[in-house]
mmCIF file of C-alpha atoms in Angstrom:
data_model
loop_
_atom_site.group_PDB
_atom_site.id
_atom_site.type_symbol
_atom_site.label_atom_id
_atom_site.label_comp_id
_atom_site.label_asym_id
_atom_site.label_seq_id
_atom_site.Cartn_x
_atom_site.Cartn_y
_atom_site.Cartn_z
ATOM 1 C CA UNK M 1222 -0.990 38.906 6.050
ATOM 2 C CA UNK M 1223 2.011 38.224 3.526
ATOM 3 C CA UNK M 1224 1.614 40.472 0.951
ATOM 4 C CA UNK M 1225 1.114 43.866 2.983
ATOM 5 C CA UNK M 1226 3.801 42.511 5.180
ATOM 6 C CA UNK M 1227 5.912 42.330 1.622
ATOM 7 C CA UNK M 1228 4.634 46.092 0.777
ATOM 8 C CA UNK M 1229 5.180 48.027 3.894
ATOM 9 C CA UNK M 1230 8.721 46.241 4.179
ATOM 10 C CA UNK M 1231 9.010 47.573 0.412
ATOM 11 C CA UNK M 1232 7.933 51.570 1.461
ATOM 12 C CA UNK M 1233 10.140 51.194 4.586
ATOM 13 C CA UNK M 1234 13.282 50.576 2.495
ATOM 14 C CA UNK M 1235 11.985 52.282 -0.598
ATOM 15 C CA UNK M 1236 12.296 49.355 -2.742
ATOM 16 C CA UNK M 1237 9.796 49.353 -6.188
ATOM 17 C CA UNK M 1238 7.566 46.605 -5.761
ATOM 18 C CA UNK M 1239 4.652 44.896 -7.717
ATOM 19 C CA UNK M 1240 2.671 42.985 -6.189
ATOM 20 C CA UNK M 1241 1.129 40.822 -9.422
ATOM 21 C CA UNK M 1242 -1.351 38.054 -7.699
ATOM 22 C CA UNK M 1243 -2.039 40.476 -4.983
ATOM 23 C CA UNK M 1244 -5.198 41.636 -7.733
ATOM 24 C CA UNK M 1245 -5.775 38.279 -8.448
ATOM 25 C CA UNK M 1246 -6.163 37.027 -5.002
ATOM 26 C CA UNK M 1247 -9.116 39.666 -4.544
ATOM 27 C CA UNK M 1248 -10.352 38.543 -7.768
ATOM 28 C CA UNK M 1249 -10.965 34.787 -6.935
ATOM 29 C CA UNK M 1250 -11.881 35.498 -3.811
ATOM 30 C CA UNK M 1251 -15.305 38.267 -4.641
ATOM 31 C CA UNK M 1252 -16.063 35.805 -6.906
ATOM 32 C CA UNK M 1253 -15.560 31.810 -4.859
ATOM 33 C CA UNK M 1254 -16.693 34.114 -1.976
ATOM 34 C CA UNK M 1255 -13.880 32.155 0.297
ATOM 35 C CA UNK M 1256 -11.428 34.416 1.955
ATOM 36 C CA UNK M 1257 -7.691 33.366 1.271
ATOM 37 C CA UNK M 1258 -6.326 30.977 4.160
ATOM 38 C CA UNK M 1259 -2.897 32.820 3.825
ATOM 39 C CA UNK M 1260 -1.001 29.450 4.255
ATOM 40 C CA UNK M 1261 2.204 28.853 2.091
ATOM 41 C CA UNK M 1262 3.446 26.227 1.362
ATOM 42 C CA UNK M 1263 0.298 24.156 0.015
ATOM 43 C CA UNK M 1264 1.128 22.987 -3.043
ATOM 44 C CA UNK M 1265 4.465 21.709 -1.709
ATOM 45 C CA UNK M 1266 2.962 19.756 -0.132
ATOM 46 C CA UNK M 1267 0.159 18.914 -2.236
ATOM 47 C CA UNK M 1268 3.204 17.894 -4.242
ATOM 48 C CA UNK M 1269 5.133 15.398 -1.306
ATOM 49 C CA UNK M 1270 2.344 13.416 -1.149
ATOM 50 C CA UNK M 1271 2.342 12.909 -4.737
ATOM 51 C CA UNK M 1272 5.860 11.863 -5.099
ATOM 52 C CA UNK M 1273 5.661 10.157 -1.904
ATOM 53 C CA UNK M 1274 2.866 7.697 -3.505
ATOM 54 C CA UNK M 1275 4.936 7.582 -6.764
ATOM 55 C CA UNK M 1276 7.351 6.403 -4.228
ATOM 56 C CA UNK M 1277 5.615 3.763 -2.565
ATOM 57 C CA UNK M 1278 3.713 2.677 -6.243
ATOM 58 C CA UNK M 1279 7.954 2.129 -7.674
ATOM 59 C CA UNK M 1280 9.016 0.159 -4.705
ATOM 60 C CA UNK M 1281 5.636 -2.137 -4.249
ATOM 61 C CA UNK M 1282 6.674 -3.076 -7.685
ATOM 62 C CA UNK M 1283 9.948 -3.394 -7.416
ATOM 63 C CA UNK M 1284 8.602 -5.846 -4.988
ATOM 64 C CA UNK M 1285 6.226 -7.856 -5.496
ATOM 65 C CA UNK M 1286 6.554 -11.181 -5.878
ATOM 66 C CA UNK M 1287 9.076 -12.501 -3.744
ATOM 67 C CA UNK M 1288 11.449 -9.809 -6.011
ATOM 68 C CA UNK M 1289 14.375 -8.193 -3.695
ATOM 69 C CA UNK M 1290 13.355 -9.966 -0.845
ATOM 70 C CA UNK M 1291 17.081 -8.854 0.717
ATOM 71 C CA UNK M 1292 14.908 -5.410 1.168
ATOM 72 C CA UNK M 1293 11.742 -6.394 3.431
ATOM 73 C CA UNK M 1294 13.065 -5.160 5.613
ATOM 74 C CA UNK M 1295 12.533 -1.268 4.012
ATOM 75 C CA UNK M 1296 8.377 -2.128 3.704
ATOM 76 C CA UNK M 1297 5.882 -0.476 5.284
ATOM 77 C CA UNK M 1298 4.174 -3.178 5.360
ATOM 78 C CA UNK M 1299 4.905 -7.414 4.049
ATOM 79 C CA UNK M 1300 2.023 -9.446 2.353
ATOM 80 C CA UNK M 1301 2.469 -12.950 3.018
ATOM 81 C CA UNK M 1302 0.496 -16.338 1.587
ATOM 82 C CA UNK M 1303 0.001 -18.706 -1.534
ATOM 83 C CA UNK M 1304 -0.589 -18.261 -4.827
ATOM 84 C CA UNK M 1305 -3.690 -16.549 -6.138
ATOM 85 C CA UNK M 1306 -4.866 -15.952 -2.347
ATOM 86 C CA UNK M 1307 -4.391 -12.045 -3.540
ATOM 87 C CA UNK M 1308 -1.186 -10.284 -2.792
ATOM 88 C CA UNK M 1309 -0.560 -8.679 -5.672
ATOM 89 C CA UNK M 1310 -3.567 -6.450 -6.383
ATOM 90 C CA UNK M 1311 -4.058 -6.014 -2.416
ATOM 91 C CA UNK M 1312 -0.157 -4.992 -2.260
ATOM 92 C CA UNK M 1313 -1.027 -2.068 -5.523
ATOM 93 C CA UNK M 1314 -3.581 -1.098 -3.744
ATOM 94 C CA UNK M 1315 -2.127 0.037 -0.451
ATOM 95 C CA UNK M 1316 0.665 1.292 -2.158
ATOM 96 C CA UNK M 1317 -1.835 3.916 -4.321
ATOM 97 C CA UNK M 1318 -2.550 5.015 -0.878
ATOM 98 C CA UNK M 1319 1.010 5.845 -0.236
ATOM 99 C CA UNK M 1320 1.887 3.105 1.434
ATOM 100 C CA UNK M 1321 5.706 0.629 0.523
ATOM 101 C CA UNK M 1322 4.589 -2.701 0.315
ATOM 102 C CA UNK M 1323 6.639 -6.299 -0.322
ATOM 103 C CA UNK M 1324 4.503 -10.018 -0.887
ATOM 104 C CA UNK M 1325 6.255 -12.779 -0.649
ATOM 105 C CA UNK M 1326 4.323 -15.847 -1.842
ATOM 106 C CA UNK M 1327 4.959 -19.110 0.290
ATOM 107 C CA UNK M 1328 5.385 -22.673 -1.375
ATOM 108 C CA UNK M 1329 4.966 -25.575 0.068
ATOM 109 C CA UNK M 1330 7.573 -27.104 1.602
ATOM 110 C CA UNK M 1331 10.823 -24.447 0.287
ATOM 111 C CA UNK M 1332 11.202 -22.399 2.794
ATOM 112 C CA UNK M 1333 10.065 -18.570 3.599
ATOM 113 C CA UNK M 1334 13.555 -16.090 2.827
ATOM 114 C CA UNK M 1335 15.476 -15.335 6.548
ATOM 115 C CA UNK M 1336 14.884 -11.786 5.662
ATOM 116 C CA UNK M 1337 11.012 -11.556 6.598
ATOM 117 C CA UNK M 1338 11.989 -12.578 9.380
ATOM 118 C CA UNK M 1339 13.686 -9.687 9.569
ATOM 119 C CA UNK M 1340 10.593 -7.662 9.382
ATOM 120 C CA UNK M 1341 8.663 -6.287 12.472
ATOM 121 C CA UNK M 1342 5.891 -8.439 13.041
ATOM 122 C CA UNK M 1343 2.809 -6.161 13.821
ATOM 123 C CA UNK M 1344 4.048 -5.080 9.786
ATOM 124 C CA UNK M 1345 3.311 -9.271 8.370
ATOM 125 C CA UNK M 1346 0.081 -9.540 7.491
ATOM 126 C CA UNK M 1347 -0.839 -13.546 6.333
ATOM 127 C CA UNK M 1348 -3.649 -13.519 3.500
ATOM 128 C CA UNK M 1349 -5.550 -16.012 4.200
ATOM 129 C CA UNK M 1350 -8.720 -17.774 2.286
ATOM 130 C CA UNK M 1351 -11.356 -20.567 2.144
ATOM 131 C CA UNK M 1352 -10.107 -23.351 0.001
ATOM 132 C CA UNK M 1353 -12.993 -23.076 -2.303
ATOM 133 C CA UNK M 1354 -12.807 -19.784 -3.402
ATOM 134 C CA UNK M 1355 -9.058 -20.143 -3.440
ATOM 135 C CA UNK M 1356 -9.327 -22.851 -6.212
ATOM 136 C CA UNK M 1357 -11.905 -21.107 -8.090
ATOM 137 C CA UNK M 1358 -9.334 -18.217 -8.508
ATOM 138 C CA UNK M 1359 -6.355 -20.383 -9.318
ATOM 139 C CA UNK M 1360 -8.966 -22.302 -12.224
ATOM 140 C CA UNK M 1361 -9.705 -18.210 -13.542
ATOM 141 C CA UNK M 1362 -6.704 -17.772 -14.023
ATOM 142 C CA UNK M 1363 -5.038 -20.454 -15.936
ATOM 143 C CA UNK M 1364 -7.949 -21.469 -17.787
ATOM 144 C CA UNK M 1365 -6.549 -19.030 -20.157
ATOM 145 C CA UNK M 1366 -3.736 -21.014 -20.485
ATOM 146 C CA UNK M 1367 -5.052 -24.071 -21.215
ATOM 147 C CA UNK M 1368 -4.093 -26.155 -17.399
ATOM 148 C CA UNK M 1369 -6.651 -26.177 -15.128
ATOM 149 C CA UNK M 1370 -5.398 -30.115 -14.272
ATOM 150 C CA UNK M 1371 -3.096 -30.762 -11.316
ATOM 151 C CA UNK M 1372 -2.158 -30.119 -7.951
ATOM 152 C CA UNK M 1373 -1.956 -27.330 -8.454
ATOM 153 C CA UNK M 1374 -6.330 -27.318 -8.416
ATOM 154 C CA UNK M 1375 -6.761 -30.416 -6.321
ATOM 155 C CA UNK M 1376 -8.651 -29.421 -3.482
ATOM 156 C CA UNK M 1377 -7.012 -31.683 -1.264
ATOM 157 C CA UNK M 1378 -3.722 -29.660 -1.683
ATOM 158 C CA UNK M 1379 -5.057 -26.096 -1.399
ATOM 159 C CA UNK M 1380 -6.074 -27.452 1.331
ATOM 160 C CA UNK M 1381 -2.594 -28.909 3.399
ATOM 161 C CA UNK M 1382 -0.597 -25.343 1.115
ATOM 162 C CA UNK M 1383 -3.586 -23.688 3.614
ATOM 163 C CA UNK M 1384 -3.140 -24.809 6.581
ATOM 164 C CA UNK M 1385 1.188 -24.788 5.831
ATOM 165 C CA UNK M 1386 0.438 -21.392 5.730
ATOM 166 C CA UNK M 1387 -1.566 -20.383 9.120
ATOM 167 C CA UNK M 1388 0.995 -22.679 11.192
ATOM 168 C CA UNK M 1389 3.268 -20.151 9.824
ATOM 169 C CA UNK M 1390 1.667 -16.915 10.059
ATOM 170 C CA UNK M 1391 0.881 -18.411 13.892
ATOM 171 C CA UNK M 1392 3.988 -19.663 14.853
ATOM 172 C CA UNK M 1393 5.673 -15.992 14.096
ATOM 173 C CA UNK M 1394 2.804 -13.720 14.989
ATOM 174 C CA UNK M 1395 1.675 -12.323 12.399
ATOM 175 C CA UNK M 1396 -1.616 -11.050 12.072
ATOM 176 C CA UNK M 1397 -3.884 -12.853 9.467
ATOM 177 C CA UNK M 1398 -6.320 -10.805 7.298
ATOM 178 C CA UNK M 1399 -9.076 -13.523 5.978
ATOM 179 C CA UNK M 1400 -9.108 -12.103 2.366
ATOM 180 C CA UNK M 1401 -12.855 -14.485 1.006
ATOM 181 C CA UNK M 1402 -15.482 -13.030 -0.892
ATOM 182 C CA UNK M 1403 -14.081 -8.781 0.356
ATOM 183 C CA UNK M 1404 -13.524 -7.175 -1.759
ATOM 184 C CA UNK M 1405 -9.658 -5.295 -2.093
ATOM 185 C CA UNK M 1406 -10.543 -2.145 0.067
ATOM 186 C CA UNK M 1407 -11.866 -4.240 2.664
ATOM 187 C CA UNK M 1408 -8.794 -6.254 3.449
ATOM 188 C CA UNK M 1409 -7.223 -2.857 2.958
ATOM 189 C CA UNK M 1410 -8.699 -0.844 5.487
ATOM 190 C CA UNK M 1411 -8.658 -4.195 7.602
ATOM 191 C CA UNK M 1412 -4.204 -3.564 7.601
ATOM 192 C CA UNK M 1413 -4.287 -0.213 7.115
ATOM 193 C CA UNK M 1414 -6.765 0.336 10.573
ATOM 194 C CA UNK M 1415 -3.813 -2.005 12.121
ATOM 195 C CA UNK M 1416 -1.123 -0.187 10.839
ATOM 196 C CA UNK M 1417 -2.211 3.259 11.686
ATOM 197 C CA UNK M 1418 -2.480 2.018 15.706
ATOM 198 C CA UNK M 1419 1.515 0.698 15.191
ATOM 199 C CA UNK M 1420 2.495 4.007 14.121
ATOM 200 C CA UNK M 1421 -0.084 6.013 16.275
#
């Protein structure tokens, strides 16, 4: 392959050449019982994938919980949903896989940011959950702070929040992902499958 060509070229041009990696590769091939692939640039590709993942994580952290909404169109995908539906954990899971994710909280009677509607609707995913499970998430989260009463925890209020979110999802043609009783990986894989069809 490359080694042989380099040696031959050096001899033809009467250039002194030392093959420093050849004996090592021969030794490794013998010890591992495998032939070298002979494909240059594999390490560079590996590093590129690593840096792409780091970029995705940095992007997702910077665009968590409605931050930098003007930059929503730069995201690979946008997650939207009511408080404690699981937007941040799902964003971080997808970011670890190399996707640039932004997430936006939906608050009843507060209009969503205009930039949300500049994003390709096929890249916007609305997270939906059963009211009872959402109430449990909220109580678990807030119990450490000693607050477990008020409209934020009221079942009727929660049901109305979810209805308003659902109306928004269907009004704008956003894909709905039901996260009730699902591990993050399942919801993430569902989103990736849909996006892969879009990209592919």
